[in-house]
GROMACS .gro file of C-alpha atoms in nm:
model
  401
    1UNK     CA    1  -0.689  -9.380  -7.662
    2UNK     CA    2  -0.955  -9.514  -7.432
    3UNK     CA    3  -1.211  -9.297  -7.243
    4UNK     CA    4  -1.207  -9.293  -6.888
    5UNK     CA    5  -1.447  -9.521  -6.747
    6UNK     CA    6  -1.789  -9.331  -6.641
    7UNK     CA    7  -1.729  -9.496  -6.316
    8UNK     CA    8  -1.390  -9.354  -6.225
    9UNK     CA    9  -1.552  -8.988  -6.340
   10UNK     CA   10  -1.777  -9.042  -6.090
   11UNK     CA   11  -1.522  -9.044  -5.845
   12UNK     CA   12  -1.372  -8.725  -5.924
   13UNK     CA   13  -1.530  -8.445  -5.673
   14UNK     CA   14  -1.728  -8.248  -5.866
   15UNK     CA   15  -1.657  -7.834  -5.831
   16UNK     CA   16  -1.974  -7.677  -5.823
   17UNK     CA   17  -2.024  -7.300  -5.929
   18UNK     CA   18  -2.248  -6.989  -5.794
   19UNK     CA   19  -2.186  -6.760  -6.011
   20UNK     CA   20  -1.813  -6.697  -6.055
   21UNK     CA   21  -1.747  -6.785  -5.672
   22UNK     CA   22  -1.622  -7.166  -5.515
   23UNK     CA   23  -1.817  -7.283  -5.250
   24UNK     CA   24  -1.673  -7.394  -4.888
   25UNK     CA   25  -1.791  -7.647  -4.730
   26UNK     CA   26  -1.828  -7.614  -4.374
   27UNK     CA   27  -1.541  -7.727  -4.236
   28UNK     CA   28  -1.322  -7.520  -4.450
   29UNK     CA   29  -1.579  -7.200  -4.349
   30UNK     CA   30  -1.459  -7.299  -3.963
   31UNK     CA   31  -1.080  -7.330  -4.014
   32UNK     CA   32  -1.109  -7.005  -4.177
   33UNK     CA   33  -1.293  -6.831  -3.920
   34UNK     CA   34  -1.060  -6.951  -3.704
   35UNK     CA   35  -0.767  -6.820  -3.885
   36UNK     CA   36  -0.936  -6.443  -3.926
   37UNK     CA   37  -1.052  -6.437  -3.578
   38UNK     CA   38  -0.644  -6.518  -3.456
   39UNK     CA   39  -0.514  -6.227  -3.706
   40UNK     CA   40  -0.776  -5.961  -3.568
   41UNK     CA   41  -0.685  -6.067  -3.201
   42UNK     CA   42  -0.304  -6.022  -3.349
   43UNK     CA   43  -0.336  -5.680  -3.480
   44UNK     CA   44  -0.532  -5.542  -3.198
   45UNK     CA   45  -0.337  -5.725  -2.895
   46UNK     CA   46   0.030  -5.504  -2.967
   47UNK     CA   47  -0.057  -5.249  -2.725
   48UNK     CA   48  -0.170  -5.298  -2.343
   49UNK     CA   49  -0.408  -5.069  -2.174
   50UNK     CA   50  -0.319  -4.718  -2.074
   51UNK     CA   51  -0.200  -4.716  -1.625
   52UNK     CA   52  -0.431  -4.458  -1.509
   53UNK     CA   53  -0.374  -4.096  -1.408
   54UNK     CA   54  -0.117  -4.055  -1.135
   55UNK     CA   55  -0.245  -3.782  -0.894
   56UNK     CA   56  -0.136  -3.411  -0.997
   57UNK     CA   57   0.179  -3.249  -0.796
   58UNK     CA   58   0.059  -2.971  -0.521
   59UNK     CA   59   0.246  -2.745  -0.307
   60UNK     CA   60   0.130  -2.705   0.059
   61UNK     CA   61   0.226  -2.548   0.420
   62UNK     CA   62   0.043  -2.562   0.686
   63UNK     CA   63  -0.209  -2.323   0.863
   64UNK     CA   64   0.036  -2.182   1.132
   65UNK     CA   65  -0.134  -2.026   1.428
   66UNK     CA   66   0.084  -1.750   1.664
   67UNK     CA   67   0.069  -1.421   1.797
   68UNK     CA   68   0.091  -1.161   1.548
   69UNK     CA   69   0.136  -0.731   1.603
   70UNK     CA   70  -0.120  -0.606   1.373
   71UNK     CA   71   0.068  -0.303   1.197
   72UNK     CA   72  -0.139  -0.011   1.046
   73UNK     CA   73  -0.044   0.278   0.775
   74UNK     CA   74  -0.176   0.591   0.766
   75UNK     CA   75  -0.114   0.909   0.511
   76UNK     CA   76   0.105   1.142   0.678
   77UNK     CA   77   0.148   1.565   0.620
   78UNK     CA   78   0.404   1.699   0.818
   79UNK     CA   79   0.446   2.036   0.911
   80UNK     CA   80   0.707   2.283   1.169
   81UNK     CA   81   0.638   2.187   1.516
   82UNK     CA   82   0.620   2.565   1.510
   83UNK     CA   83   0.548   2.813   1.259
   84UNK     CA   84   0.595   3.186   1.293
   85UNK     CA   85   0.491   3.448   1.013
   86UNK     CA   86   0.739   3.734   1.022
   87UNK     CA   87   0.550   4.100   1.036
   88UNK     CA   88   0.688   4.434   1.096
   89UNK     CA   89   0.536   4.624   1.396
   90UNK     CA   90   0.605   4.929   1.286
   91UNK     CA   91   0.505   5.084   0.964
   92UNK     CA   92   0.801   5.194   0.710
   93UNK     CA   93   1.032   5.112   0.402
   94UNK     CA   94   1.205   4.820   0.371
   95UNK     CA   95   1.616   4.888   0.356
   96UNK     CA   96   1.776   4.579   0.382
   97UNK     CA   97   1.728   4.176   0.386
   98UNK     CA   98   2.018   4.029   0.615
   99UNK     CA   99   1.907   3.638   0.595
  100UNK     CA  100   1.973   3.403   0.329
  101UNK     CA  101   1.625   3.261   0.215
  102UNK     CA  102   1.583   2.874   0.268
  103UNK     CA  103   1.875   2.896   0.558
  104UNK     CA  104   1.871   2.786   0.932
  105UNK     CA  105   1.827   3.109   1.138
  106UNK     CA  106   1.815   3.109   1.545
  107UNK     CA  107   1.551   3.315   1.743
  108UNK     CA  108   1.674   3.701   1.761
  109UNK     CA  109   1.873   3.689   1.427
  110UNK     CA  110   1.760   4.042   1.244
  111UNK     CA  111   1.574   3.944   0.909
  112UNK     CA  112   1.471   4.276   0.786
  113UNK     CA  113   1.587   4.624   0.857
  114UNK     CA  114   1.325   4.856   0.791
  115UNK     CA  115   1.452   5.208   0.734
  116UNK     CA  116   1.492   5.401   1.127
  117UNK     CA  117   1.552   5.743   1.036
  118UNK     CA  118   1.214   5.852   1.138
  119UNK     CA  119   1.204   5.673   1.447
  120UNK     CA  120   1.525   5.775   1.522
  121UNK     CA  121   1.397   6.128   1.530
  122UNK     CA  122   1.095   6.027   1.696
  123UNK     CA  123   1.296   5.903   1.980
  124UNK     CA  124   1.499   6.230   1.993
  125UNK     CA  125   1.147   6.411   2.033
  126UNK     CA  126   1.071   6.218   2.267
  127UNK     CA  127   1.359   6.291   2.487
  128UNK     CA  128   1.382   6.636   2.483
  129UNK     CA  129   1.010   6.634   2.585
  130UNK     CA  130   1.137   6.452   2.895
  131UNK     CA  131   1.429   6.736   2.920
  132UNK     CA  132   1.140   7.008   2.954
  133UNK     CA  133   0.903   6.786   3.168
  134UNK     CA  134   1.194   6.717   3.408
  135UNK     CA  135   1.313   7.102   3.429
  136UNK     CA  136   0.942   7.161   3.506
  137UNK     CA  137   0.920   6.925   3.767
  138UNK     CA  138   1.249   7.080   3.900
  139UNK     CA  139   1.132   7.432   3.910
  140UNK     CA  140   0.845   7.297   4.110
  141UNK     CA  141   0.983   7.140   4.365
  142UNK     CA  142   1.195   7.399   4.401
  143UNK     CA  143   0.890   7.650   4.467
  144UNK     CA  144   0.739   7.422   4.718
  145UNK     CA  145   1.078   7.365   4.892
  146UNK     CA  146   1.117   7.783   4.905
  147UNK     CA  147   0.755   7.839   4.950
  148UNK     CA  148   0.729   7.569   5.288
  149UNK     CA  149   0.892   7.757   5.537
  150UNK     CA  150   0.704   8.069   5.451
  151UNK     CA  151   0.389   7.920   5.469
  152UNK     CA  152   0.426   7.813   5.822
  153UNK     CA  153   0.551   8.176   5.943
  154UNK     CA  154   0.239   8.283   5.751
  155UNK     CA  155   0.443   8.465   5.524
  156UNK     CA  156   0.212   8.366   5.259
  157UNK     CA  157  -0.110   8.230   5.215
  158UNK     CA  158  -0.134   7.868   5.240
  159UNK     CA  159  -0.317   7.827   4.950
  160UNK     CA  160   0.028   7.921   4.755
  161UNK     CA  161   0.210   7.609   4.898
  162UNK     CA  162  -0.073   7.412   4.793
  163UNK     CA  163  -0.062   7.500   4.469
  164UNK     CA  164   0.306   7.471   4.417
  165UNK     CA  165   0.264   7.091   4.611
  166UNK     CA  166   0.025   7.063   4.307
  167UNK     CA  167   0.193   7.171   4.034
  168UNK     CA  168   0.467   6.953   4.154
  169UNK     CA  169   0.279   6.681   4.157
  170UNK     CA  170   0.130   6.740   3.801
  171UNK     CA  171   0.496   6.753   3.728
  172UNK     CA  172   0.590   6.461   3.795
  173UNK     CA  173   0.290   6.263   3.620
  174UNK     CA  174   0.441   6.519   3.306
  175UNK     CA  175   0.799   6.319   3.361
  176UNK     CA  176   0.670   5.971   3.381
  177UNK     CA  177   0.455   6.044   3.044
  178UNK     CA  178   0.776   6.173   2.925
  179UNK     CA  179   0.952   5.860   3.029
  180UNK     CA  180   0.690   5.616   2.878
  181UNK     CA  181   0.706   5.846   2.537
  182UNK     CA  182   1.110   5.787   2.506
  183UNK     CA  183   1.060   5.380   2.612
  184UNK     CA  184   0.799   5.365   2.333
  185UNK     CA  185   0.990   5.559   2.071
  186UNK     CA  186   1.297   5.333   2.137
  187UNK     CA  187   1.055   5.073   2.148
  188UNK     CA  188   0.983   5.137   1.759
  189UNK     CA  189   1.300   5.221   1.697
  190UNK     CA  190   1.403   4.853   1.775
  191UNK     CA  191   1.142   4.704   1.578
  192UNK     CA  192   1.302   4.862   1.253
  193UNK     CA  193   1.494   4.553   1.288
  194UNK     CA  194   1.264   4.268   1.243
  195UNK     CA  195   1.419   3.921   1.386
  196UNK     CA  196   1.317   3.524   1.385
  197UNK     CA  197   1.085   3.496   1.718
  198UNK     CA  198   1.159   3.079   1.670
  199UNK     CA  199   1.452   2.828   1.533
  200UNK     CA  200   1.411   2.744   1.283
  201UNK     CA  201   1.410   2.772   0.865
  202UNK     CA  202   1.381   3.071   0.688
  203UNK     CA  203   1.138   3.103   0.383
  204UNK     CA  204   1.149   3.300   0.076
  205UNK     CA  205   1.075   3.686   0.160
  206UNK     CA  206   0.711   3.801   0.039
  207UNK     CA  207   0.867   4.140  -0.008
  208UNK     CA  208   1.145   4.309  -0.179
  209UNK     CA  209   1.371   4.654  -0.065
  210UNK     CA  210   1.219   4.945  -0.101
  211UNK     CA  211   0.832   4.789  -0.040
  212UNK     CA  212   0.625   5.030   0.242
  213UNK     CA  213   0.494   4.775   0.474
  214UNK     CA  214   0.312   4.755   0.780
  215UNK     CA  215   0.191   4.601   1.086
  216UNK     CA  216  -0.026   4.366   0.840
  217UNK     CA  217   0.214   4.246   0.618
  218UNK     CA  218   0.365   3.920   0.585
  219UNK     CA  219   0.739   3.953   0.533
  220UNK     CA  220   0.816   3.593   0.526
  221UNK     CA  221   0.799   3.257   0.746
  222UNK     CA  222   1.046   3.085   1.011
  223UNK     CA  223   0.908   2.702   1.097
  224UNK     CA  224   1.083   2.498   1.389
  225UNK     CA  225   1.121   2.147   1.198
  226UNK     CA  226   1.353   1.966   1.491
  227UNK     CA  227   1.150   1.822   1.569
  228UNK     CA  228   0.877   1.817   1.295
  229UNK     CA  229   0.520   1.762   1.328
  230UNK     CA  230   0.327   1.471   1.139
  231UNK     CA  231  -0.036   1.507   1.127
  232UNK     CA  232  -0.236   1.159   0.983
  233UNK     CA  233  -0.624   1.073   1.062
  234UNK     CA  234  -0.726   0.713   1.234
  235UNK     CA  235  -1.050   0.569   1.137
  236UNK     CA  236  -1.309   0.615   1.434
  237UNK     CA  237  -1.343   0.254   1.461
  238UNK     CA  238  -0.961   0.253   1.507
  239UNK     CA  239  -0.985   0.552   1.798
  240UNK     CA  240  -1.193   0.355   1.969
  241UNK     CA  241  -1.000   0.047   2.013
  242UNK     CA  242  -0.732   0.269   2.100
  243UNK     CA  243  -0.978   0.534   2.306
  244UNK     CA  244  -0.926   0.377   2.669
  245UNK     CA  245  -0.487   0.400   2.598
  246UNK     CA  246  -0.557   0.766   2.463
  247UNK     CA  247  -0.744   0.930   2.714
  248UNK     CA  248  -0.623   0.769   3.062
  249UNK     CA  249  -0.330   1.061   2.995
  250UNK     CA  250  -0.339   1.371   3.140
  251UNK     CA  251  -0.388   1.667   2.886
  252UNK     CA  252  -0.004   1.790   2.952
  253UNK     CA  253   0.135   1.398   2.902
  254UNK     CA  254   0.232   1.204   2.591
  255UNK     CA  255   0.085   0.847   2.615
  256UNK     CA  256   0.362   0.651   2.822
  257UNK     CA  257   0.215   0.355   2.603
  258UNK     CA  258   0.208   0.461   2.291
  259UNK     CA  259   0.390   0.313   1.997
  260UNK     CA  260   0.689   0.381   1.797
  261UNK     CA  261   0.578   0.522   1.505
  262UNK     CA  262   0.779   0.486   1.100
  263UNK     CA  263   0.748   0.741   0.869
  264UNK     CA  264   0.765   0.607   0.512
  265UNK     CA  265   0.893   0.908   0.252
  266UNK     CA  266   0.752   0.964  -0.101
  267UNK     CA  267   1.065   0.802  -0.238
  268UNK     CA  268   0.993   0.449  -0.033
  269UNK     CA  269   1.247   0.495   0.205
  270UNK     CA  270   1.184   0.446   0.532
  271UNK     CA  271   1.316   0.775   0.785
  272UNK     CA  272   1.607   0.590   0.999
  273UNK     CA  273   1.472   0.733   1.322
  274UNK     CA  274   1.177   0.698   1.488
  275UNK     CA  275   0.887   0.913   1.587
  276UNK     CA  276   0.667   0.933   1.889
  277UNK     CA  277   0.232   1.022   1.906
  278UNK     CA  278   0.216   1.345   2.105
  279UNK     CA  279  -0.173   1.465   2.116
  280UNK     CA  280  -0.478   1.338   1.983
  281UNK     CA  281  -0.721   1.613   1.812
  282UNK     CA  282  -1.028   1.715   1.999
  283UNK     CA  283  -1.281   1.564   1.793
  284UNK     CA  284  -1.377   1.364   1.478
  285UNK     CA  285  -1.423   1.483   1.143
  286UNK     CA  286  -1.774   1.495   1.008
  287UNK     CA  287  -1.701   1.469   0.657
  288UNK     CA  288  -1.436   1.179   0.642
  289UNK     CA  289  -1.500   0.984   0.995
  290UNK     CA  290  -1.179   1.014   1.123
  291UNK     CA  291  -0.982   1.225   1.428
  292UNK     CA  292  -0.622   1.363   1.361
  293UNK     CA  293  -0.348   1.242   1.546
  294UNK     CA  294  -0.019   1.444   1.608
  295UNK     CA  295   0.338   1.319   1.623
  296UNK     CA  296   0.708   1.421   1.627
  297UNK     CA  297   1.001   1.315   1.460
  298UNK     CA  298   1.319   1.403   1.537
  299UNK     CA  299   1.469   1.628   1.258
  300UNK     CA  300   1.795   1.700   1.312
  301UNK     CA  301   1.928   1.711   0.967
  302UNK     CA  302   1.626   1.895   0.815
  303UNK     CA  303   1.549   1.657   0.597
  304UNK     CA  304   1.214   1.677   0.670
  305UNK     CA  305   1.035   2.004   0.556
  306UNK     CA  306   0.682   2.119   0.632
  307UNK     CA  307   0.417   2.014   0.366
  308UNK     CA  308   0.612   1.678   0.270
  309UNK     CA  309   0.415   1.376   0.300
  310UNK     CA  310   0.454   1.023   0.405
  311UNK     CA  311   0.298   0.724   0.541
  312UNK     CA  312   0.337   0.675   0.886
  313UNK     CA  313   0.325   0.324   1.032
  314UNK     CA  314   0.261   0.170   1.392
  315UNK     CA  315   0.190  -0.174   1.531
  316UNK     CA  316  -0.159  -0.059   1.707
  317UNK     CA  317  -0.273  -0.422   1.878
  318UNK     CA  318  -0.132  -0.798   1.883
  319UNK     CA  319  -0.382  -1.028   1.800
  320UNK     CA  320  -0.367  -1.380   2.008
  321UNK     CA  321  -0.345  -1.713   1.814
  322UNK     CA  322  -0.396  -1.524   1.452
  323UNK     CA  323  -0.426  -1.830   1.208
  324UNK     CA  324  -0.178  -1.683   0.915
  325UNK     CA  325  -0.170  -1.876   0.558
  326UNK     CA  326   0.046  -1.736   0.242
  327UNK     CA  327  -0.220  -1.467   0.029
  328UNK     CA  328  -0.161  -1.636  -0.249
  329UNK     CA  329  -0.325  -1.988  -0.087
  330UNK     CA  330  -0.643  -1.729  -0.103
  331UNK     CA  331  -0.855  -1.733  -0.394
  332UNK     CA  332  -1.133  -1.427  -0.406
  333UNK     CA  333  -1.433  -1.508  -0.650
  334UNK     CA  334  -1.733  -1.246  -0.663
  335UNK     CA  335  -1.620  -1.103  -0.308
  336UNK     CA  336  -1.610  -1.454  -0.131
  337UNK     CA  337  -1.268  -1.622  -0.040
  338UNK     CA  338  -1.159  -1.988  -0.072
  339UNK     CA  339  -0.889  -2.201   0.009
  340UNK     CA  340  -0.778  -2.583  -0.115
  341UNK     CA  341  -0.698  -2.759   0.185
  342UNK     CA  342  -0.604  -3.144   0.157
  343UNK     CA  343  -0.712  -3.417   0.387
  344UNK     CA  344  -0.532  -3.731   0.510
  345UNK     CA  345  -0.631  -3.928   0.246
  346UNK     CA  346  -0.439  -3.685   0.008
  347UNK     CA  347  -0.800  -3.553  -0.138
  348UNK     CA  348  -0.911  -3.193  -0.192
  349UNK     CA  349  -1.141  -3.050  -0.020
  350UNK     CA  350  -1.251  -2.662  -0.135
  351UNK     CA  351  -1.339  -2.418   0.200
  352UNK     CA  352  -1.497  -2.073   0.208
  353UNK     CA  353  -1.303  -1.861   0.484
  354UNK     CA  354  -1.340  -1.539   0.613
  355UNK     CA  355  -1.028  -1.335   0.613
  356UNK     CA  356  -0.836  -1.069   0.831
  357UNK     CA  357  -0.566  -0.829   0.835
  358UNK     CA  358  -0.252  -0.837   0.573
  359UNK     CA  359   0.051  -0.938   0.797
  360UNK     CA  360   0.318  -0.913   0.510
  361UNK     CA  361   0.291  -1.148   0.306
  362UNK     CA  362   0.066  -1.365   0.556
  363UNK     CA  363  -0.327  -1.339   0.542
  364UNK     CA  364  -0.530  -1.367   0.845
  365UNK     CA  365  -0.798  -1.614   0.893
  366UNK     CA  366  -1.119  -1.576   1.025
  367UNK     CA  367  -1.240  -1.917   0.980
  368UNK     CA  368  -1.261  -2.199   0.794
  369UNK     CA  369  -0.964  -2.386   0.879
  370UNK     CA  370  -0.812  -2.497   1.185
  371UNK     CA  371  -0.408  -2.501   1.334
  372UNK     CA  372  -0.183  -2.802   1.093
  373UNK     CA  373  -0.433  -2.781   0.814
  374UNK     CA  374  -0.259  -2.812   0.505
  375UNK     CA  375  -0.378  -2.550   0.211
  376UNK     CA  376  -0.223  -2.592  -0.118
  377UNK     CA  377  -0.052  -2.271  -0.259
  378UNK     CA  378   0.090  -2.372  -0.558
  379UNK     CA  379  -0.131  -2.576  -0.799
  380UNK     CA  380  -0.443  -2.441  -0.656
  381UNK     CA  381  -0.572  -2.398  -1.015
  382UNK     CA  382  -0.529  -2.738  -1.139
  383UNK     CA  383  -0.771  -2.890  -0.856
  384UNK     CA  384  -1.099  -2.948  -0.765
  385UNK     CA  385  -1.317  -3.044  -0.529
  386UNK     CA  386  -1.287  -3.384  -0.440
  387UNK     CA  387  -1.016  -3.448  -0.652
  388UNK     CA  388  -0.724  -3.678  -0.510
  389UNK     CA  389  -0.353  -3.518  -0.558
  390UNK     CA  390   0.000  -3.548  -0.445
  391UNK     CA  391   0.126  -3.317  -0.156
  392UNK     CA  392   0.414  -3.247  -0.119
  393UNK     CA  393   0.621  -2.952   0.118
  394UNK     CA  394   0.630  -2.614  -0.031
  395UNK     CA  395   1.034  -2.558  -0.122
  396UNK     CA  396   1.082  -2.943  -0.155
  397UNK     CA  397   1.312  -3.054  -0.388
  398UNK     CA  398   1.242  -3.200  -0.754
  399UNK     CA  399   1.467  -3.507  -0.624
  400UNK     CA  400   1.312  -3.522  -0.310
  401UNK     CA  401   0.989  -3.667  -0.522
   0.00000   0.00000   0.00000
């Protein structure tokens, strides 16, 4: 076999070693930078860049501005538009109860008999004291009628007729106290039976039969509740708003202006009929700041029973252009109140307001916003300052999007 000629193994490239690794020349170092540059832009470039954000959803009315009756409640205690404790004027022993406790009763019905035995007797006494006082007076005026005539023939002495005209006279007085005697014992003989001085409802008797009672004792109670009283304080800041209304009555009028008044029970329930303000007290209370106001309510059921109580509820005032938004568009942090109101260019803007009176479910603005403004009342907590968001109608439909 021949060996190659040392010319043609010349011209054979020639693989040269570093260590166990080939070298690359430089165009093959290019082509392959190439090629790993393409695959990293290939596994990176599958996915586009996230859209941003859209804005979030909020709710929003707007601030609505109208006249509004401001209403106020105030803790009610009612009580019988007249009250009358039942007590024997005459001392003696209970005999008999004739009224069923808790009932109706009507002014004269007898309540207690109390027993009239003694009176009874007392009122015989009496009379035949009268009998003796009137057979004196008879036998008097029978001496001066005899003893006239005699004195002007000057039969006898004058001074006889004038004592006869004076013992008749003395006579007399003796029937009259006779006559008062009999009117009194009768008198106490009728007040044995102890009757209702009022309308009214009965209480429970403080007594039993058989109890000695007198003029001091309380046998039991009869309250007129149709109508019924309600007693409730105002604040003296509220009196005096009202003071001008109150006192351009007379003492013996009710306010011609006053307002109706609700009386809402213990059980929630509001009474079906309405009550009326009749008097205001005569001064304020130094402890609590406040002056009692009385009112009636008709009663004719007796549902309503002295010492019940109740809230008792009037529109006082209307205030002019109120600005109302919903309470819960109101946030309260640390004693301070905000609202989120959003702009025209749909961005947030964060207010501090001063608030009023309740109005339902309504909330009075002092400030802070203006008529049209729209506050956001659902979402509120999901925004912020500054922040750009999506209005849309509170009670809009999802599909109205």
């Amino acid at each position: 076999m021949l060996s190659p000629s040392p010319h043609v193994a010349e011209a054979t490239p020639r693989r040269q070693r570093f260590g166990s690794l080939p070298v690359v020349r430089p165009a093959a170092h290019f082509a392959l930078t190439v090629l790993s540059a393409g695959a990293l832009l290939t596994g990176c470039g599958g996915k586009a860049a996230p859209p941003p954000m859209a804005p979030p959803e909020v709710r929003v009315v707007a601030v609505e501005q109208k006249d509004v009756p401001i209403v106020s409640e105030w803790v009610a205690t009612l009580d019988g538009y007249v009250n009358a404790q039942i007590q024997p004027q005459v001392t003696g022993y209970i005999v008999k109860q004739t009224y069923k406790e808790g009932s109706p009763v009507r002014r004269g019905d007898v309540l207690f008999e109390i027993d009239p035995r003694p009176f009874q007797a007392l009122v015989d006494q009496a009379k035949a004291q009268l009998a003796q006082a009137q057979a004196q007076m008879g036998k008097t005026q029978l001496d001066v009628e005899r003893d006239t005539p005699l004195a002007k023939e000057r039969a006898i002495a004058q001074s006889q007729l004038d004592n006869d005209v004076q013992a008749n006279l003395a006579a007399q007085a003796a029937v009259q106290s006779a006559n008062a005697q009999v009117e009194q014992a009768q008198l106490n003989l009728g007040f044995t039976h102890v009757t209702s001085l009022v309308d009214g409802i009965a209480g429970i008797a403080q007594i039993q039969l058989g109890n000695l009672v007198n003029t001091n004792t309380v046998l039991t109670s009869v309250s007129q509740v149709d109508p019924i009283k309600a007693f409730f304080p105002i604040s003296e800041q509220e009196y005096l708003r009202l003071a001008e209304r109150i006192n351009s009555q007379s003492h013996m009028d009710v306010p011609k202006d006053a307002p109706a008044l609700d009386l809402v029970l213990a059980d929630g329930t509001v009474y079906p009929q309405k009550g009326r303000v009749l008097l205001t007290d005569r001064q304020v209370d130094i402890t609590t700041g406040s002056i009692r106001i009385v009112s009636a309510f008709p009663n004719s059921r007796n549902i309503l029973r002295p010492g019940q109580f109740g809230r008792v509820r009037a529109s006082t005032y209307t205030r002019t252009g109120a600005l109302l938004v919903p309470q819960r568009a109101v946030s309260e942090l640390q004693g301070s109140y905000q609202v989120a109101v959003v702009g025209s260019d749909n961005k947030v803007s964060i207010r501090s307001v001063t608030v009023g009176e309740r109005i339902g479910t309504q909330w009075i603005l002092e400030s802070g916003v203006k008529p049209g403004d729209l506050v956001i009342v659902e979402g509120v907590q999901k925004v912020r300052d500054g922040m750009p968001v999506n209005p849309k109608p509170l009670g809009a439909s999802a599909g109205g999007k």
